[in-house]
Amino acid sequence: MKYLEDEKLTQWTSELSDAVLAGRVINGRIEAYTMKRAGTDKKYAHALGEKFVAEMEQKENQMAGYHDFLQKREDARNRKRRSVSVGEDPVKSEPSKKIQRARAISFDEISSPGIVTSVLGDFQEIGTRRLMTDLILTLNSSFPDYDFGNVRPCHFSKKTAKDAMEDCNFRLSELASRRGEYFVREMWSAIDNVVCLAETEVYSYVPPACDDDPTGFLSQTLLDSESDSVAPLWSFNYFFVNKNLKRILLFSCIETMVSNEVSDEEDEQLVTVGKYKTDEGDFDIDPASDIAGGIPV
């Protein structure tokens, strides 16, 4: 994945860095990448592709074994019914060898979407596997200190552009009220100029809750190493994928508590910093409208 330099996106990443809100701090990053793969990306993608295919084959074998077990069980029941209907002793007519259920196969495992189908699509199709690989490559590029090779399809959910924008605007509403009425509108305008929101597919990455630190890659990357921020409150990771332009934009953001309260002086400086007016007002987060957040999708 090749990082796509864009001055406005860089400015917006700066706007979302260390944004202090009375005991809380927001840190965000908006980065765009072309879906053109470099040499190392190709090798990594090839290895991931082989991994996906192997997992699909394993899943298909498990499904085949489970269905074979069901068929054998049904055949045994049918034989028992027939023997009873003709007056035979069902005990004598039972086969001497009992059919054992394969313990390695569970119904939940077979019936779950797993690797074969997901919100990303059918993994038997190369386009779906390529999309999954591109999302992982984007995470690796944006957070180079981490390897997301073990990310699963179930860690993604598909969103409409409108729903994703509404969620982002809601999370950033307090910051937007401080920065001025054009804050949200201009942010989405900068994003729209890069990926054309009307043509994007949107995916949300939600790290598994079973991880010891599911938001660690965000808090440890986006926050300053000397930051007093602790206790993440919320986070989001949205991928805006435009297959026509062959671009992916990753919008990641996290809000954390700070260990000591922000001084009144710092809070006052926050309100007046930047080019945005400090009017407080309602923000229309409907992308179909023509005001704040009004990027038609």
Coordinates of C-alpha atoms in Angstrom, one line a residue:
M1 CA 0.0 0.0 0.0
K2 CA 1.3 3.4 -0.9
Y3 CA 0.7 6.3 1.4
L4 CA -1.2 9.1 -0.4
E5 CA 0.0 12.5 0.6
D6 CA -2.7 15.0 1.0
E7 CA -2.1 18.3 2.7
K8 CA -5.7 18.7 3.9
L9 CA -5.8 15.3 5.5
T10 CA -2.5 16.0 7.2
Q11 CA -4.0 19.2 8.6
W12 CA -7.1 17.4 9.9
T13 CA -4.9 14.8 11.6
S14 CA -3.2 17.7 13.3
E15 CA -6.6 19.1 14.3
L16 CA -7.5 15.8 15.9
S17 CA -4.2 15.3 17.7
D18 CA -4.2 16.0 21.5
A19 CA -7.6 17.8 21.4
V20 CA -8.3 18.3 25.1
L21 CA -11.8 18.4 26.5
A22 CA -11.9 19.0 30.2
G23 CA -10.3 15.9 31.6
R24 CA -10.4 14.0 28.3
V25 CA -8.3 14.0 25.2
I26 CA -9.1 13.0 21.6
N27 CA -6.5 11.7 19.2
G28 CA -7.3 10.9 15.6
R29 CA -5.7 10.1 12.3
I30 CA -7.0 10.4 8.8
E31 CA -4.8 8.7 6.2
A32 CA -5.3 7.6 2.6
Y33 CA -3.6 4.8 0.7
T34 CA -3.6 3.7 -2.9
M35 CA -4.3 0.0 -3.4
K36 CA -1.2 -0.4 -5.4
R37 CA 1.0 -3.0 -3.8
A38 CA 4.8 -2.7 -3.4
G39 CA 7.2 -5.6 -3.4
T40 CA 7.0 -6.4 0.2
D41 CA 3.2 -5.9 0.1
K42 CA 2.9 -8.5 -2.6
K43 CA 4.9 -11.1 -0.6
Y44 CA 2.8 -10.4 2.5
A45 CA -0.4 -10.5 0.5
H46 CA 0.6 -13.8 -1.2
A47 CA 1.2 -15.4 2.3
L48 CA -2.1 -14.1 3.5
G49 CA -3.9 -15.5 0.4
E50 CA -2.4 -18.9 1.0
K51 CA -3.5 -18.7 4.6
F52 CA -7.0 -17.9 3.7
V53 CA -7.2 -20.7 1.1
A54 CA -5.8 -23.2 3.6
E55 CA -8.4 -22.1 6.2
M56 CA -11.2 -22.4 3.7
E57 CA -10.1 -25.9 2.8
Q58 CA -10.0 -26.9 6.5
K59 CA -13.4 -25.4 7.1
E60 CA -14.8 -27.3 4.0
N61 CA -13.3 -30.5 5.2
Q62 CA -14.8 -30.0 8.7
M63 CA -18.2 -29.3 7.1
A64 CA -18.0 -32.4 4.9
G65 CA -17.1 -34.5 8.0
Y66 CA -19.9 -33.1 10.0
H67 CA -22.5 -33.7 7.2
D68 CA -21.2 -37.2 6.8
F69 CA -21.7 -37.8 10.5
L70 CA -25.3 -36.5 10.2
Q71 CA -26.0 -38.7 7.2
K72 CA -24.7 -41.8 9.1
R73 CA -26.8 -41.0 12.1
E74 CA -29.9 -40.5 10.0
D75 CA -29.2 -43.9 8.2
A76 CA -29.0 -45.6 11.6
R77 CA -32.3 -44.1 12.7
N78 CA -34.0 -45.2 9.5
R79 CA -32.7 -48.8 9.9
K80 CA -34.0 -48.8 13.5
R81 CA -37.4 -47.6 12.3
R82 CA -37.7 -50.2 9.6
S83 CA -36.7 -53.0 12.0
V84 CA -39.4 -52.0 14.5
S85 CA -42.0 -51.7 11.8
V86 CA -41.5 -55.4 10.7
G87 CA -41.4 -56.7 14.3
E88 CA -37.7 -57.3 14.7
D89 CA -35.9 -56.8 17.9
P90 CA -34.3 -53.3 17.5
V91 CA -31.4 -54.3 19.8
K92 CA -30.4 -57.3 17.7
S93 CA -30.8 -55.3 14.4
E94 CA -28.5 -52.5 15.6
P95 CA -25.1 -52.6 14.0
S96 CA -22.4 -54.0 16.3
K97 CA -20.2 -51.0 15.7
K98 CA -21.6 -47.8 17.2
I99 CA -21.3 -44.6 15.3
Q100 CA -19.2 -42.2 17.2
R101 CA -19.5 -38.4 16.9
A102 CA -16.4 -36.6 15.8
R103 CA -15.5 -34.6 18.9
A104 CA -13.3 -32.2 16.9
I105 CA -16.4 -30.9 15.1
S106 CA -18.9 -28.7 16.8
F107 CA -22.2 -27.5 15.4
D108 CA -21.4 -23.9 16.3
E109 CA -18.2 -24.1 14.4
I110 CA -19.8 -25.5 11.3
S111 CA -22.8 -23.2 11.3
S112 CA -20.8 -20.0 11.9
P113 CA -19.8 -17.9 8.9
G114 CA -16.1 -18.4 9.7
I115 CA -13.7 -17.7 6.9
V116 CA -15.9 -18.8 4.0
T117 CA -18.5 -16.0 4.1
S118 CA -18.5 -12.7 6.0
V119 CA -19.6 -9.1 5.7
L120 CA -16.6 -8.7 3.3
G121 CA -18.1 -11.2 0.9
D122 CA -17.5 -14.8 -0.1
F123 CA -13.9 -15.9 0.5
Q124 CA -14.1 -18.3 -2.4
E125 CA -14.0 -15.2 -4.6
I126 CA -10.5 -13.7 -5.1
G127 CA -12.0 -10.2 -4.9
T128 CA -13.1 -10.8 -1.3
R129 CA -9.7 -12.2 -0.3
R130 CA -8.0 -9.2 -1.9
L131 CA -10.3 -6.8 0.0
M132 CA -9.4 -8.5 3.3
T133 CA -5.7 -8.3 2.4
D134 CA -6.0 -4.6 1.5
L135 CA -7.6 -3.8 4.9
I136 CA -4.9 -5.7 6.7
L137 CA -2.2 -4.0 4.7
T138 CA -3.7 -0.6 5.4
L139 CA -3.7 -1.3 9.2
N140 CA -0.1 -2.5 8.9
S141 CA 0.9 0.6 7.1
S142 CA -0.9 3.0 9.4
F143 CA 0.4 1.2 12.5
P144 CA 3.8 -0.2 11.5
D145 CA 4.7 -1.3 15.1
Y146 CA 1.9 -3.9 14.9
D147 CA 1.2 -6.9 12.7
F148 CA -2.5 -7.4 11.9
G149 CA -1.9 -10.7 10.1
N150 CA -4.2 -12.5 12.6
V151 CA -7.1 -10.2 12.1
R152 CA -10.3 -12.2 11.3
P153 CA -13.1 -11.3 8.9
C154 CA -15.5 -11.3 11.9
H155 CA -13.6 -8.4 13.3
F156 CA -15.1 -6.2 10.5
S157 CA -18.6 -4.9 10.1
K158 CA -20.0 -3.2 7.0
K159 CA -21.6 0.2 7.4
T160 CA -23.3 2.7 5.1
A161 CA -21.4 5.9 4.6
K162 CA -24.2 7.8 6.3
D163 CA -24.1 5.6 9.4
A164 CA -20.3 5.9 9.6
M165 CA -20.4 9.7 9.3
E166 CA -23.1 10.0 11.9
D167 CA -21.1 7.9 14.3
C168 CA -18.0 10.0 13.7
N169 CA -19.9 13.2 14.1
F170 CA -21.5 12.1 17.3
R171 CA -18.2 11.1 18.8
L172 CA -16.6 14.4 17.8
S173 CA -19.7 16.6 18.5
E174 CA -18.2 18.2 21.7
L175 CA -15.0 19.0 19.9
A176 CA -16.9 20.3 16.9
S177 CA -18.9 22.7 19.1
R178 CA -15.7 24.2 20.4
R179 CA -14.0 24.5 17.0
G180 CA -16.8 26.1 15.2
E181 CA -19.8 25.4 13.0
Y182 CA -17.8 24.5 9.9
F183 CA -15.5 22.0 11.6
V184 CA -17.5 18.8 10.7
R185 CA -18.4 20.1 7.2
E186 CA -14.9 20.9 6.2
M187 CA -13.5 17.7 7.6
W188 CA -15.9 15.6 5.5
S189 CA -15.2 17.8 2.5
A190 CA -11.5 17.0 2.7
I191 CA -12.2 13.3 3.0
D192 CA -14.7 13.5 0.1
N193 CA -12.1 15.1 -2.1
V194 CA -9.8 12.1 -1.6
V195 CA -12.1 9.1 -1.8
C196 CA -15.5 10.4 -3.1
L197 CA -17.8 9.3 -0.3
A198 CA -20.7 8.6 -2.6
E199 CA -18.7 5.7 -4.3
T200 CA -17.2 4.1 -1.1
E201 CA -17.9 0.9 0.7
V202 CA -17.4 1.4 4.4
Y203 CA -16.0 -1.1 6.9
S204 CA -15.5 -0.8 10.7
Y205 CA -12.7 -2.6 12.4
V206 CA -13.5 -3.7 15.9
P207 CA -10.6 -5.5 17.7
P208 CA -11.8 -8.6 19.6
A209 CA -12.7 -7.9 23.2
C210 CA -10.8 -11.0 24.3
D211 CA -7.5 -9.2 23.6
D212 CA -5.8 -8.0 26.7
D213 CA -5.6 -4.5 25.2
P214 CA -8.0 -4.3 22.2
T215 CA -7.4 -0.6 21.7
G216 CA -3.7 -0.8 22.4
F217 CA -2.6 -0.2 18.9
L218 CA -4.5 3.1 18.9
S219 CA -3.6 4.4 22.4
Q220 CA 0.0 3.5 22.1
T221 CA 0.4 4.9 18.6
L222 CA -1.8 8.0 18.5
L223 CA -1.0 9.2 22.0
D224 CA 2.2 11.0 22.9
S225 CA 4.6 8.8 24.8
E226 CA 4.6 11.4 27.6
S227 CA 0.9 11.8 27.6
D228 CA -1.0 11.6 30.9
S229 CA -3.9 9.9 29.1
V230 CA -5.4 6.8 30.6
A231 CA -8.6 4.7 30.4
P232 CA -9.9 4.7 26.8
L233 CA -13.5 5.8 26.6
W234 CA -14.3 5.1 23.0
S235 CA -12.6 4.5 19.7
F236 CA -13.5 3.9 16.1
N237 CA -11.7 2.7 12.9
Y238 CA -13.5 3.3 9.6
F239 CA -12.2 2.2 6.2
F240 CA -13.7 4.1 3.3
V241 CA -12.9 2.0 0.3
N242 CA -13.3 3.3 -3.3
K243 CA -12.6 0.4 -5.6
N244 CA -12.9 2.6 -8.7
L245 CA -10.2 5.0 -7.5
K246 CA -8.3 2.2 -5.9
R247 CA -8.0 4.1 -2.7
I248 CA -8.6 3.3 1.0
L249 CA -9.0 6.0 3.6
L250 CA -8.6 5.0 7.2
F251 CA -10.2 7.2 9.9
S252 CA -9.1 6.2 13.3
C253 CA -9.9 8.0 16.5
I254 CA -9.8 7.4 20.3
E255 CA -10.9 9.4 23.4
T256 CA -9.2 8.8 26.7
M257 CA -9.3 10.2 30.2
V258 CA -6.4 12.2 31.5
S259 CA -4.9 11.6 34.9
N260 CA -5.0 15.2 35.9
E261 CA -7.5 17.9 35.1
V262 CA -6.9 20.4 32.4
S263 CA -6.3 23.9 33.7
D264 CA -8.7 26.7 32.9
E265 CA -6.0 28.4 31.0
E266 CA -5.4 25.4 28.7
D267 CA -9.1 25.0 28.2
E268 CA -9.5 28.6 27.2
Q269 CA -6.6 28.3 24.7
L270 CA -8.3 25.2 23.2
V271 CA -11.4 27.2 22.4
T272 CA -9.6 30.0 20.6
V273 CA -7.0 27.9 18.7
G274 CA -7.2 27.2 15.0
K275 CA -9.0 28.9 12.1
Y276 CA -12.5 27.8 13.2
K277 CA -15.1 30.1 14.8
T278 CA -16.2 29.2 18.4
D279 CA -19.9 29.4 17.8
E280 CA -21.8 26.6 19.5
G281 CA -24.6 25.3 17.5
D282 CA -26.4 22.2 16.4
F283 CA -24.7 20.0 13.7
D284 CA -26.8 18.4 11.1
I285 CA -25.1 15.0 10.6
D286 CA -27.3 13.9 7.8
P287 CA -24.9 13.5 4.8
A288 CA -27.9 14.3 2.5
S289 CA -28.2 17.8 3.8
D290 CA -26.2 20.8 2.6
I291 CA -24.9 22.0 6.0
A292 CA -22.4 20.6 8.5
G293 CA -21.6 17.1 7.4
G294 CA -23.5 17.7 4.2
I295 CA -21.5 15.4 1.8
P296 CA -24.1 13.7 -0.4
V297 CA -23.7 9.9 -0.3

